Amino acid sequence: MDEILTRNFCIIAHVDHGKTTLSDRLLEHTNTVEQRVLTDQHLDAMDLEKERGITIKSHPVTMHYRAKDGRTYKLNLMDTPGHVDFSYEVSRSLAACEGAVLLIDAAQGVEAQTVANAHLATGQNLKVIPVINKIDLPSANLDLCLQQLEDILFIPHDEAILASGKSGIGIQDILEAVVTRIPPPRWRDHKGTRALVFDSLYDSYRGVITYARVFSGALRAGDGMTLMSTGQKAEIKEVGIFTPKMVKIDMLGEGDVGYVVSNIKDTSDIKIGDTITLTRQPATEMLPGYKEVRPMVFCGLYPLESNDYEKLKAALGRLRLNDAAFQYQSESSIALGFGFRCGFLGLLHMEIIQERIRREHDVEIISTYPSVVYHVKAHGLPEIDVDNPVLLPDPGTIEYIAEPTIRASILIPNTSMGDILSLIMEKRGVIDHTDTLDANRVMLTAILPLNEILVDFNDRLKSVTHGYGSMDYELGEYKADDLVKMDILINGEPVDAFSSIVHRSKAEGKGRELCEKLAEIIPPQMFRVAIQAAIGGKIIARENVREMRKDVTAKCYGGDITRKRKLLEKQKEGKKKMKQIGKVSIPPDAFIQVLKN
Ligand code: GDP
């Protein structure tokens, strides 16, 4: 076979270690994007991603680089999502590469995500090029970083490239290493065409745009294609590459990374990790590693104003077009009316979608308590998946409830050991093993219930380690435990939106906490309101909401009528923003506030 001068690689790093800055620098050095266009970080497109400093969507870019050996190489830089919620997407982007540039911030050293990413990359048999980045920083500690490279990641320190994305040091060295150390495209010898789907995007003019990496064979406009996971067939309308703009080309050949536009209309038909083959000459086997992505976290989303229902529905539909991992279906709640049950990959994914509904679609929403997916078995019935506590079978009939667990890598300073151990214990976790990283830091591997880390684990980790702790996780097994449904009653009425599944040992504490918080958040009412937590019929905690005493118009002495009216109107407006549950007015963010510690 001819030698192909193509190299496919990605940059992996802990958040903030300089991936975006370095990517821009590589584009600039290869004249892919003119310098003056590069005012902003190019690969992170969405505002929200920028604000949070994370990348969610992968945007590949094709660059041309004239190497020291005199030949011009085609370099495809893949971007990987930077958050654990998206680890399957990361693994598919990595599978589309032969090598990875692993960034380590010279002042921070190795972090939890660095280790997790390095493992993912070696797990995909990628060649890892270690880069110590930000060496321009006065606080850079090169010796320590090189030592950690050997001790923690088992990479010889002499393989490391010293660089600074900011001042441009080492950029050429990185490009040379990509060309000389990363092998040319793999899996070319398969008979038949195989291309890996690693992402997709919805374009309102052109429909679904699939991002693909061709391993063997070729894709051209006019070809009939088959998606191997489902056997669905379609016609290819256009193929092209990203420069980073989309540019149409004649053919995507072996080793190429680009996009495919077909007559497929629905994003959910394009599954990440799927294999595209040609219909007339199909491949016999899919590319390895395909998995059906299932949402891990669910919550109900309801419009604050019930006449925004259609607007919310349209917003969810549009978000779903671009995000096959996000799911929703209609549901109704006694407390909140008509809304939607939504499924997300993780808590960050959930927050992002909620934020986009508010910002980009201008719909005020209420979210219910998030829930993981439980496996529940009741007498005489097959095991079912339950993602909404309201749907649990009658407690008397339940044989077991099993919950998902995670395997977490938690990196902390030695000095926080005691605090972290008690945090892990509080969250019902067990330590699997402990590794000493250097004189100051340890890496704990712990098994924890996913449910326990959903709401505040990361914040608590950051707070007890004064910001130095970091965590990454992968999903583990399901484990049965003593789990029960806890209801919250307001004025004697259960509010389904506040129901949750909790461990029995924690029910009372959590019930009390929820009641206290609600009692604080719910404004004084005209009459006394009881807030109670209950398991089955048994009340386990109780608080009262204060009674309203003050008449807002009292201080007007009945004199100035316009002022009085204004005040009353203001009060009415204030009321309008409340959600009416029975006779009780609840602020819309009550549900979010009780979730936060
Ligand atoms: P990402 O989260 O990995 O994409 O990181 P960014 O590229 O967004 O960089 C995070 C922060 O580090 C930003 O404030 C950058 O300006 C800064 N930064 C990135 N590269 C360098 C570098 O080489 N030297 C210095 N001093 N700062 C850098």
Coordinates of C-alpha atoms and ligand atoms in Angstrom, one line a residue:
M1 CA 0.0 0.0 0.0
D2 CA 1.2 3.6 -0.7
E3 CA 2.4 5.6 2.2
I4 CA -0.2 8.0 3.3
L5 CA 1.0 11.4 4.5
T6 CA -1.9 11.8 6.9
R7 CA -1.7 12.0 10.7
N8 CA -4.8 12.0 12.8
F9 CA -4.4 13.2 16.4
C10 CA -6.1 15.0 19.2
I11 CA -5.1 17.1 22.1
I12 CA -6.1 15.8 25.6
A13 CA -5.7 17.8 28.8
H14 CA -7.1 18.7 32.1
V15 CA -9.4 21.7 31.8
D16 CA -7.4 25.0 31.7
H17 CA -4.1 23.3 30.9
G18 CA -4.1 25.2 27.6
K19 CA -5.7 23.0 25.0
T20 CA -7.7 25.7 23.2
T21 CA -4.7 28.1 23.1
L22 CA -2.4 25.5 21.8
S23 CA -4.9 24.3 19.1
D24 CA -5.2 27.9 17.9
R25 CA -1.4 28.1 17.8
L26 CA -1.2 25.0 15.6
L27 CA -3.8 26.4 13.2
E28 CA -1.8 29.6 13.0
H29 CA 1.6 27.9 12.5
T30 CA 0.2 25.8 9.6
N31 CA -1.5 28.9 8.1
T32 CA -4.8 27.2 8.4
V33 CA -6.4 30.3 9.8
E34 CA -4.8 33.7 9.2
Q35 CA -3.5 35.3 12.3
R36 CA -5.8 38.2 12.3
V37 CA -8.9 36.0 12.1
L38 CA -7.6 34.2 15.2
T39 CA -8.7 36.9 17.6
D40 CA -10.7 34.5 19.6
Q41 CA -10.2 30.9 20.5
H42 CA -11.3 29.1 17.5
L43 CA -12.4 25.7 18.5
D44 CA -14.6 26.5 21.4
A45 CA -17.7 27.9 19.6
M46 CA -20.6 28.0 21.9
D47 CA -20.9 30.8 24.4
L48 CA -21.8 28.6 27.2
E49 CA -18.8 26.4 26.6
K50 CA -16.6 29.4 26.7
E51 CA -18.1 30.7 29.9
R52 CA -17.6 27.3 31.6
G53 CA -14.2 26.7 29.9
I54 CA -15.3 23.4 28.6
T55 CA -15.7 21.9 25.2
I56 CA -18.7 19.8 24.4
K57 CA -18.8 19.5 20.7
S58 CA -15.9 18.1 18.7
H59 CA -14.8 20.3 15.8
P60 CA -12.1 18.6 13.7
V61 CA -9.7 20.7 11.6
T62 CA -7.6 19.7 8.7
M63 CA -4.2 21.4 8.5
H64 CA -1.3 21.1 6.0
Y65 CA 2.1 21.1 7.4
R66 CA 5.4 21.1 5.5
A67 CA 7.7 19.0 7.7
K68 CA 11.5 19.0 8.1
D69 CA 11.7 16.0 5.8
G70 CA 10.5 18.2 3.0
R71 CA 7.1 16.5 2.6
T72 CA 3.7 18.1 3.2
Y73 CA 1.5 16.2 5.6
K74 CA -2.2 16.4 6.1
L75 CA -2.8 16.7 9.8
N76 CA -6.3 16.2 11.2
L77 CA -6.7 17.6 14.6
M78 CA -9.7 16.3 16.5
D79 CA -11.2 18.1 19.4
T80 CA -12.4 16.0 22.3
P81 CA -15.1 17.0 24.8
G82 CA -13.5 18.0 28.1
H83 CA -15.9 16.6 30.7
V84 CA -16.6 13.2 32.2
D85 CA -20.3 13.3 31.2
F86 CA -19.1 12.9 27.7
S87 CA -16.6 10.1 28.1
Y88 CA -18.1 7.9 25.4
E89 CA -17.9 10.7 22.9
V90 CA -14.3 11.2 24.0
S91 CA -13.5 7.6 23.4
R92 CA -15.0 7.7 19.9
S93 CA -13.0 10.8 19.0
L94 CA -9.9 9.1 20.3
A95 CA -10.8 6.0 18.2
A96 CA -10.7 8.3 15.1
C97 CA -7.0 9.1 15.8
E98 CA -3.7 7.3 15.9
G99 CA -2.1 9.6 18.4
A100 CA -2.7 12.1 21.2
V101 CA -0.8 15.2 22.4
L102 CA -1.2 15.1 26.2
L103 CA -0.9 18.5 27.7
I104 CA 0.3 19.1 31.3
D105 CA 0.3 22.6 32.8
A106 CA 3.8 23.2 34.0
A107 CA 2.6 25.0 37.0
Q108 CA -0.2 22.6 38.0
G109 CA 1.3 19.2 37.1
V110 CA -0.7 16.1 36.5
E111 CA -4.3 16.2 37.5
A112 CA -7.1 13.6 37.7
Q113 CA -8.3 14.3 34.2
T114 CA -4.7 14.1 32.8
V115 CA -4.5 10.6 34.2
A116 CA -8.0 9.5 33.0
N117 CA -7.3 10.9 29.5
A118 CA -4.0 9.3 29.3
H119 CA -5.6 6.0 30.2
L120 CA -8.3 6.4 27.6
A121 CA -5.7 7.2 24.9
T122 CA -3.5 4.2 25.7
G123 CA -6.6 2.1 25.9
Q124 CA -7.3 3.0 22.3
N125 CA -3.6 2.1 21.4
L126 CA -2.8 5.7 20.6
K127 CA 0.7 7.0 20.6
V128 CA 0.9 9.6 23.3
I129 CA 3.1 12.7 22.9
P130 CA 3.6 14.3 26.3
V131 CA 3.8 18.1 26.3
I132 CA 4.7 20.2 29.3
N133 CA 2.8 23.4 28.5
K134 CA 2.9 27.0 29.9
I135 CA 6.6 26.8 30.5
D136 CA 6.6 30.6 30.3
L137 CA 5.0 30.8 33.7
P138 CA 7.4 31.8 36.5
S139 CA 5.7 29.2 38.7
A140 CA 6.5 26.4 36.2
N141 CA 8.0 23.4 37.9
L142 CA 9.5 21.3 35.1
D143 CA 11.4 18.8 37.3
L144 CA 8.2 17.9 39.1
C145 CA 6.2 17.5 35.9
L146 CA 8.9 15.3 34.3
Q147 CA 9.0 13.2 37.4
Q148 CA 5.2 12.8 37.5
L149 CA 5.3 11.8 33.8
E150 CA 7.4 8.8 34.7
D151 CA 5.9 8.0 38.1
I152 CA 2.3 8.4 37.4
L153 CA 1.8 8.0 33.6
F154 CA 4.8 5.7 33.0
I155 CA 6.0 7.8 30.1
P156 CA 9.8 8.3 29.8
H157 CA 10.6 11.9 30.6
D158 CA 12.9 12.4 27.6
E159 CA 9.8 12.0 25.4
A160 CA 8.4 15.3 26.8
I161 CA 8.2 18.4 24.7
L162 CA 8.5 21.7 26.5
A163 CA 6.0 24.3 25.2
S164 CA 4.0 27.4 25.7
G165 CA 0.9 27.9 23.7
K166 CA 0.9 31.5 24.8
S167 CA 4.4 32.6 23.7
G168 CA 4.7 30.0 20.9
I169 CA 7.6 28.0 22.3
G170 CA 7.8 24.4 21.1
I171 CA 5.0 24.6 18.5
Q172 CA 7.2 23.3 15.7
D173 CA 8.5 20.5 17.9
I174 CA 5.0 19.4 18.5
L175 CA 4.1 19.4 14.8
E176 CA 7.3 17.4 14.0
A177 CA 6.5 14.9 16.8
V178 CA 3.0 14.5 15.4
V179 CA 4.5 13.7 12.0
T180 CA 7.4 11.4 13.1
R181 CA 6.0 9.7 16.2
I182 CA 2.4 9.1 15.4
P183 CA 1.9 6.2 13.0
P184 CA 0.1 6.7 9.6
P185 CA -3.6 5.7 9.5
R186 CA -4.5 2.3 10.8
W187 CA -7.1 -0.4 9.8
R188 CA -6.7 0.4 6.1
D189 CA -6.5 -3.3 5.1
H190 CA -10.2 -4.1 5.7
K191 CA -12.0 -5.2 2.6
G192 CA -14.8 -2.7 2.0
T193 CA -15.4 0.8 3.1
R194 CA -15.5 1.7 6.8
A195 CA -15.9 5.1 8.3
L196 CA -16.3 5.9 12.0
V197 CA -19.1 8.4 13.0
F198 CA -17.7 10.5 15.8
D199 CA -20.2 13.3 16.0
S200 CA -23.0 15.0 14.1
L201 CA -24.5 18.4 13.8
Y202 CA -27.8 19.7 12.7
D203 CA -27.9 22.5 10.0
S204 CA -31.2 24.0 9.3
Y205 CA -30.5 24.2 5.5
R206 CA -28.7 20.9 5.0
G207 CA -30.1 18.7 7.6
V208 CA -27.9 16.3 9.6
I209 CA -24.1 16.7 9.0
T210 CA -22.2 13.6 10.1
Y211 CA -18.5 13.9 11.2
A212 CA -16.7 10.8 10.1
R213 CA -13.2 9.3 9.9
V214 CA -12.6 7.0 6.9
F215 CA -10.5 3.9 7.8
S216 CA -10.7 1.9 4.5
G217 CA -12.3 2.6 1.1
A218 CA -13.8 5.9 0.2
L219 CA -17.0 8.0 0.4
R220 CA -18.2 10.1 -2.5
A221 CA -21.3 12.2 -3.3
G222 CA -23.8 10.0 -5.1
D223 CA -22.7 6.8 -3.2
G224 CA -25.3 4.8 -1.3
M225 CA -24.3 4.4 2.3
T226 CA -25.4 2.0 5.1
L227 CA -25.2 2.7 8.8
M228 CA -24.1 -0.7 10.1
S229 CA -25.7 -0.6 13.6
T230 CA -29.2 -0.4 12.3
G231 CA -28.8 -1.2 8.6
Q232 CA -30.4 2.1 7.7
K233 CA -29.6 3.2 4.1
A234 CA -29.2 6.7 2.7
E235 CA -27.7 8.6 -0.2
I236 CA -24.5 10.7 0.2
K237 CA -25.2 14.2 -1.0
E238 CA -21.8 15.8 -0.3
V239 CA -18.5 15.1 1.4
G240 CA -16.0 17.6 2.7
I241 CA -13.4 18.7 5.2
F242 CA -13.1 21.4 7.9
T243 CA -10.5 24.1 7.4
P244 CA -12.1 24.9 10.0
K245 CA -14.9 26.1 7.7
M246 CA -16.7 23.3 5.8
V247 CA -15.2 22.9 2.4
K248 CA -16.7 20.5 -0.2
I249 CA -14.3 17.9 -1.7
D250 CA -14.7 15.1 -4.2
M251 CA -13.9 12.2 -2.0
L252 CA -13.1 11.3 1.6
G253 CA -10.4 8.6 1.3
E254 CA -8.4 6.3 3.6
G255 CA -7.3 8.1 6.7
D256 CA -9.4 11.2 6.0
V257 CA -11.5 13.1 8.5
G258 CA -14.4 15.2 7.3
Y259 CA -18.1 15.5 7.0
V260 CA -20.8 13.7 5.2
V261 CA -24.2 15.2 4.2
S262 CA -26.8 12.6 3.3
N263 CA -30.6 12.6 3.0
I264 CA -30.9 11.4 6.7
K265 CA -33.3 13.9 8.4
D266 CA -33.2 12.9 12.0
T267 CA -30.1 13.4 14.1
S268 CA -31.1 10.4 16.3
D269 CA -30.5 8.1 13.3
I270 CA -26.8 9.1 13.3
K271 CA -25.3 7.3 16.3
I272 CA -21.9 8.2 17.6
G273 CA -19.5 5.3 17.2
D274 CA -21.5 3.8 14.3
T275 CA -19.8 2.6 11.1
I276 CA -20.7 3.9 7.7
T277 CA -20.1 1.5 4.8
L278 CA -21.1 1.5 1.1
T279 CA -24.4 -0.1 0.3
R280 CA -23.2 -1.7 -2.9
Q281 CA -20.2 -3.3 -1.3
P282 CA -20.7 -3.5 2.4
A283 CA -18.0 -4.2 4.9
T284 CA -18.4 -7.5 6.8
E285 CA -17.7 -6.1 10.3
M286 CA -18.3 -2.8 12.1
L287 CA -15.4 -0.8 13.6
P288 CA -14.9 -1.8 17.2
G289 CA -16.2 0.0 20.2
Y290 CA -19.7 1.0 19.3
K291 CA -22.1 1.4 22.2
E292 CA -25.7 2.7 22.4
V293 CA -25.5 5.9 24.5
R294 CA -28.1 5.9 27.3
P295 CA -28.9 8.9 29.5
M296 CA -27.8 8.5 33.0
V297 CA -29.6 11.3 34.8
F298 CA -33.2 12.3 34.4
C299 CA -35.3 15.2 35.6
G300 CA -38.7 16.7 34.8
L301 CA -38.7 20.1 33.1
Y302 CA -41.8 22.2 33.3
P303 CA -42.7 25.7 32.0
L304 CA -43.1 28.2 34.8
E305 CA -46.1 29.6 32.9
S306 CA -48.3 26.8 31.7
N307 CA -49.0 28.7 28.4
D308 CA -45.3 28.4 27.6
Y309 CA -45.7 24.6 27.1
E310 CA -45.6 24.7 23.3
K311 CA -42.6 27.1 23.4
L312 CA -40.8 24.7 25.7
K313 CA -41.7 21.7 23.5
A314 CA -40.3 23.6 20.5
A315 CA -37.1 24.4 22.4
L316 CA -36.5 20.8 23.4
G317 CA -37.1 19.7 19.9
R318 CA -34.5 22.1 18.5
L319 CA -31.9 21.2 21.2
R320 CA -32.5 17.5 20.5
L321 CA -31.7 18.1 16.8
N322 CA -28.2 18.9 17.7
D323 CA -27.7 16.5 20.6
A324 CA -28.7 12.9 20.1
A325 CA -27.6 12.1 23.7
F326 CA -30.4 14.3 25.1
Q327 CA -33.8 12.7 25.3
Y328 CA -37.3 13.9 26.3
Q329 CA -40.9 12.8 26.4
S330 CA -44.0 14.4 27.8
E331 CA -45.1 13.8 31.3
S332 CA -47.4 15.5 33.8
S333 CA -47.0 16.2 37.5
I334 CA -49.7 16.9 40.0
A335 CA -47.8 19.8 41.3
L336 CA -46.3 21.3 38.1
G337 CA -48.8 20.4 35.4
F338 CA -47.7 19.4 31.9
G339 CA -44.0 19.2 31.1
F340 CA -41.3 16.8 30.0
R341 CA -39.2 14.0 31.4
C342 CA -35.7 14.6 30.2
G343 CA -32.6 12.4 30.1
F344 CA -29.0 13.6 30.2
L345 CA -25.6 12.0 30.1
G346 CA -24.7 13.6 33.4
L347 CA -25.3 16.6 35.7
L348 CA -23.3 19.1 33.6
H349 CA -25.1 18.1 30.5
M350 CA -28.4 18.7 32.4
E351 CA -27.3 22.1 33.6
I352 CA -26.2 23.1 30.1
I353 CA -29.5 22.1 28.4
Q354 CA -31.5 23.9 31.1
E355 CA -29.4 27.0 30.7
R356 CA -29.8 27.0 26.9
I357 CA -33.6 26.7 27.2
R358 CA -33.6 29.8 29.4
R359 CA -31.0 31.8 27.4
E360 CA -31.4 30.8 23.8
H361 CA -35.1 29.9 23.8
D362 CA -36.3 32.4 26.4
V363 CA -38.5 30.0 28.4
E364 CA -38.6 30.1 32.2
I365 CA -38.6 26.6 33.5
I366 CA -38.8 24.6 36.7
S367 CA -36.8 21.5 37.1
T368 CA -37.6 18.6 39.4
Y369 CA -35.1 16.7 41.6
P370 CA -32.7 14.8 39.4
S371 CA -32.7 11.1 39.5
V372 CA -30.4 8.3 38.2
V373 CA -31.9 5.2 36.5
Y374 CA -32.6 2.5 39.1
H375 CA -33.2 -1.2 38.4
V376 CA -36.3 -2.2 40.3
K377 CA -37.7 -5.7 40.7
A378 CA -41.2 -6.2 42.2
H379 CA -42.8 -9.6 43.0
G380 CA -43.9 -11.5 40.0
L381 CA -42.7 -8.9 37.5
P382 CA -39.6 -8.5 35.4
E383 CA -36.9 -6.0 36.4
I384 CA -37.7 -2.5 35.2
D385 CA -35.8 0.8 34.8
V386 CA -37.1 3.6 36.9
D387 CA -35.9 7.1 36.3
N388 CA -38.7 8.9 38.2
P389 CA -39.4 8.2 41.8
V390 CA -43.1 8.7 41.1
L391 CA -43.1 5.5 39.0
L392 CA -41.8 3.2 41.7
P393 CA -44.0 0.2 42.3
D394 CA -45.8 -0.2 45.6
P395 CA -43.2 -0.4 48.3
G396 CA -44.7 -3.6 49.7
T397 CA -44.1 -5.5 46.5
I398 CA -40.5 -4.4 45.9
E399 CA -37.9 -7.2 46.0
Y400 CA -34.9 -5.0 45.4
I401 CA -33.8 -1.6 44.0
A402 CA -30.3 -1.4 42.5
E403 CA -28.5 1.8 41.8
P404 CA -25.6 2.7 39.3
T405 CA -22.2 3.2 40.8
I406 CA -19.1 4.9 39.5
R407 CA -15.4 4.3 39.8
A408 CA -13.9 7.7 40.7
S409 CA -10.2 8.8 40.4
I410 CA -9.8 11.5 43.0
L411 CA -6.6 13.5 43.2
I412 CA -6.0 15.4 46.5
P413 CA -3.3 17.0 48.6
N414 CA -2.1 14.7 51.4
T415 CA -3.3 17.3 53.9
S416 CA -7.0 16.8 52.8
M417 CA -6.9 13.1 53.3
G418 CA -9.0 13.0 56.5
D419 CA -11.7 15.4 55.1
I420 CA -12.0 13.5 51.8
L421 CA -12.3 10.1 53.6
S422 CA -15.2 11.4 55.6
L423 CA -16.8 13.0 52.5
I424 CA -16.5 9.7 50.7
M425 CA -18.0 7.8 53.7
E426 CA -20.8 10.3 53.9
K427 CA -21.5 9.7 50.3
R428 CA -21.7 5.9 50.9
G429 CA -18.5 5.3 49.0
V430 CA -15.6 2.8 49.6
I431 CA -12.0 3.3 48.8
D432 CA -10.7 0.8 46.3
H433 CA -7.0 1.8 46.5
T434 CA -4.7 4.7 47.1
D435 CA -1.6 5.7 45.1
T436 CA 1.0 8.2 46.2
L437 CA 1.7 10.6 43.4
D438 CA 4.5 12.8 44.9
A439 CA 5.5 14.2 48.2
N440 CA 2.3 16.2 48.4
R441 CA -0.5 14.4 46.6
V442 CA -2.4 11.1 46.5
M443 CA -4.8 9.6 44.0
L444 CA -7.7 7.7 45.5
T445 CA -9.8 5.3 43.6
A446 CA -13.2 5.0 45.1
I447 CA -16.5 3.3 44.2
L448 CA -19.5 5.6 44.9
P449 CA -23.2 5.5 44.1
L450 CA -23.7 7.9 41.1
N451 CA -26.7 9.4 42.8
E452 CA -24.5 10.6 45.7
I453 CA -22.2 12.6 43.5
L454 CA -24.9 14.2 41.4
V455 CA -25.6 17.3 43.3
D456 CA -22.6 18.6 45.2
F457 CA -19.8 16.2 45.4
N458 CA -17.5 18.2 43.1
D459 CA -18.1 21.4 44.9
R460 CA -17.5 19.8 48.3
L461 CA -14.3 18.2 46.9
K462 CA -13.1 21.6 45.7
S463 CA -14.0 23.3 49.0
V464 CA -12.2 20.8 51.4
T465 CA -9.1 20.8 49.2
H466 CA -9.1 24.6 48.7
G467 CA -9.5 24.1 45.0
Y468 CA -6.6 21.6 44.6
G469 CA -8.6 18.4 44.4
S470 CA -9.8 17.1 41.1
M471 CA -11.9 14.2 40.0
D472 CA -12.8 12.1 37.1
Y473 CA -15.0 9.0 36.9
E474 CA -16.2 6.1 34.8
L475 CA -19.4 4.2 35.2
G476 CA -19.3 1.0 37.2
E477 CA -21.8 -1.7 38.0
Y478 CA -25.3 -1.7 39.4
K479 CA -25.6 -2.6 43.1
A480 CA -28.7 -3.4 45.1
D481 CA -29.0 -1.4 48.4
D482 CA -31.6 -0.4 51.0
L483 CA -33.2 2.4 48.9
V484 CA -36.6 4.0 49.6
K485 CA -38.8 6.6 48.2
M486 CA -39.1 9.8 50.2
D487 CA -42.0 12.1 49.7
I488 CA -42.3 15.8 50.6
L489 CA -45.8 16.9 51.7
I490 CA -46.7 20.6 51.7
N491 CA -49.9 21.2 53.6
G492 CA -50.4 17.5 53.8
E493 CA -50.3 17.1 50.0
P494 CA -47.4 15.1 48.5
V495 CA -45.5 17.3 45.9
D496 CA -44.4 14.8 43.4
A497 CA -41.7 17.1 42.0
F498 CA -39.8 16.8 45.3
S499 CA -40.0 13.0 45.6
S500 CA -36.7 11.3 45.6
I501 CA -35.1 7.8 46.1
V502 CA -32.7 7.8 49.0
H503 CA -30.8 5.4 51.1
R504 CA -32.8 4.5 54.2
S505 CA -29.9 5.4 56.5
K506 CA -29.9 8.9 55.1
A507 CA -33.6 9.5 54.7
E508 CA -34.2 11.2 58.0
G509 CA -31.3 13.6 57.7
K510 CA -32.0 14.4 54.1
G511 CA -35.8 14.8 54.9
R512 CA -35.1 17.2 57.6
E513 CA -32.7 19.2 55.5
L514 CA -35.2 19.4 52.6
C515 CA -38.0 20.5 55.0
E516 CA -35.8 23.2 56.6
K517 CA -34.7 24.5 53.2
L518 CA -38.2 24.7 51.9
A519 CA -39.4 26.4 55.0
E520 CA -36.8 29.0 54.4
I521 CA -37.4 29.4 50.7
I522 CA -41.2 29.5 50.7
P523 CA -42.3 33.0 51.6
P524 CA -44.6 33.6 54.6
Q525 CA -48.2 32.6 53.6
M526 CA -51.6 33.8 54.9
F527 CA -52.0 30.7 57.0
R528 CA -49.7 28.2 58.7
V529 CA -48.2 25.7 56.3
A530 CA -46.6 22.4 57.3
I531 CA -43.8 20.9 55.3
Q532 CA -43.2 17.2 56.0
A533 CA -41.0 14.4 54.7
A534 CA -42.4 10.9 54.7
I535 CA -41.5 7.4 53.8
G536 CA -44.5 5.4 52.9
G537 CA -47.1 6.8 55.3
K538 CA -44.6 7.6 58.0
I539 CA -43.6 11.2 58.7
I540 CA -39.9 11.5 59.4
A541 CA -39.4 15.3 59.5
R542 CA -41.5 18.4 59.8
E543 CA -41.1 22.2 59.6
N544 CA -43.5 25.1 59.4
V545 CA -43.6 28.0 57.0
R546 CA -44.0 31.4 58.8
E547 CA -47.4 33.1 58.7
M548 CA -47.6 36.4 56.9
R549 CA -48.1 39.3 59.3
K550 CA -47.1 42.5 57.6
D551 CA -49.7 44.3 55.4
V552 CA -47.6 46.0 52.7
T553 CA -49.9 49.0 52.5
A554 CA -50.0 49.5 56.3
K555 CA -47.3 52.2 56.2
C556 CA -49.3 54.3 53.7
Y557 CA -51.7 55.4 56.4
G558 CA -54.6 55.1 53.9
G559 CA -53.5 58.5 52.5
D560 CA -51.7 58.4 49.2
I561 CA -54.0 56.2 47.0
T562 CA -51.6 56.0 44.0
R563 CA -48.8 54.9 46.2
K564 CA -51.0 52.3 47.7
R565 CA -52.1 51.0 44.4
K566 CA -48.5 50.8 43.2
L567 CA -47.5 48.8 46.2
L568 CA -50.4 46.4 45.7
E569 CA -49.5 46.0 42.1
K570 CA -46.0 45.3 43.0
Q571 CA -47.1 42.7 45.4
K572 CA -49.3 41.2 42.7
E573 CA -46.4 41.1 40.3
G574 CA -44.3 39.4 43.0
K575 CA -47.0 36.8 43.3
K576 CA -47.3 36.2 39.6
K577 CA -43.7 34.9 39.6
M578 CA -44.7 32.2 42.1
K579 CA -45.8 28.7 41.3
Q580 CA -49.1 27.9 42.9
I581 CA -49.1 24.5 44.6
G582 CA -52.5 24.0 46.1
K583 CA -53.0 27.2 48.2
V584 CA -49.2 27.6 48.7
S585 CA -47.1 29.9 46.5
I586 CA -43.6 28.5 45.8
P587 CA -40.9 30.5 44.1
P588 CA -39.9 28.9 40.8
D589 CA -36.3 28.4 41.8
A590 CA -37.3 26.6 45.0
F591 CA -36.6 23.3 43.3
I592 CA -33.1 24.4 42.3
Q593 CA -32.4 26.0 45.6
V594 CA -33.2 22.9 47.6
L595 CA -30.8 21.0 45.5
K596 CA -27.9 23.3 46.3
N597 CA -26.2 23.2 49.6
Ligands
GDP1 P1 -8.3 24.7 27.9 O1 -9.3 24.8 29.0 O2 -7.4 23.5 28.1 O3 -8.8 24.8 26.5 O4 -7.3 26.0 28.2 P2 -7.2 27.4 27.5 O5 -6.4 27.3 26.2 O6 -8.6 28.0 27.5 O7 -6.3 28.1 28.6 C1 -6.6 28.3 29.9 C2 -5.9 29.5 30.5 O8 -4.5 29.3 30.5 C3 -6.2 30.8 29.7 O9 -6.3 31.8 30.6 C4 -5.0 30.9 28.8 O10 -4.7 32.3 28.5 C5 -3.9 30.4 29.7 N1 -2.8 29.8 28.9 C6 -3.0 28.9 27.9 N2 -1.7 28.5 27.4 C7 -0.8 29.2 28.1 C8 0.6 29.3 28.1 O11 1.3 28.6 27.4 N3 1.2 30.1 29.1 C9 0.4 30.9 29.9 N4 1.1 31.6 30.8 N5 -0.9 30.8 30.0 C10 -1.5 30.0 29.1

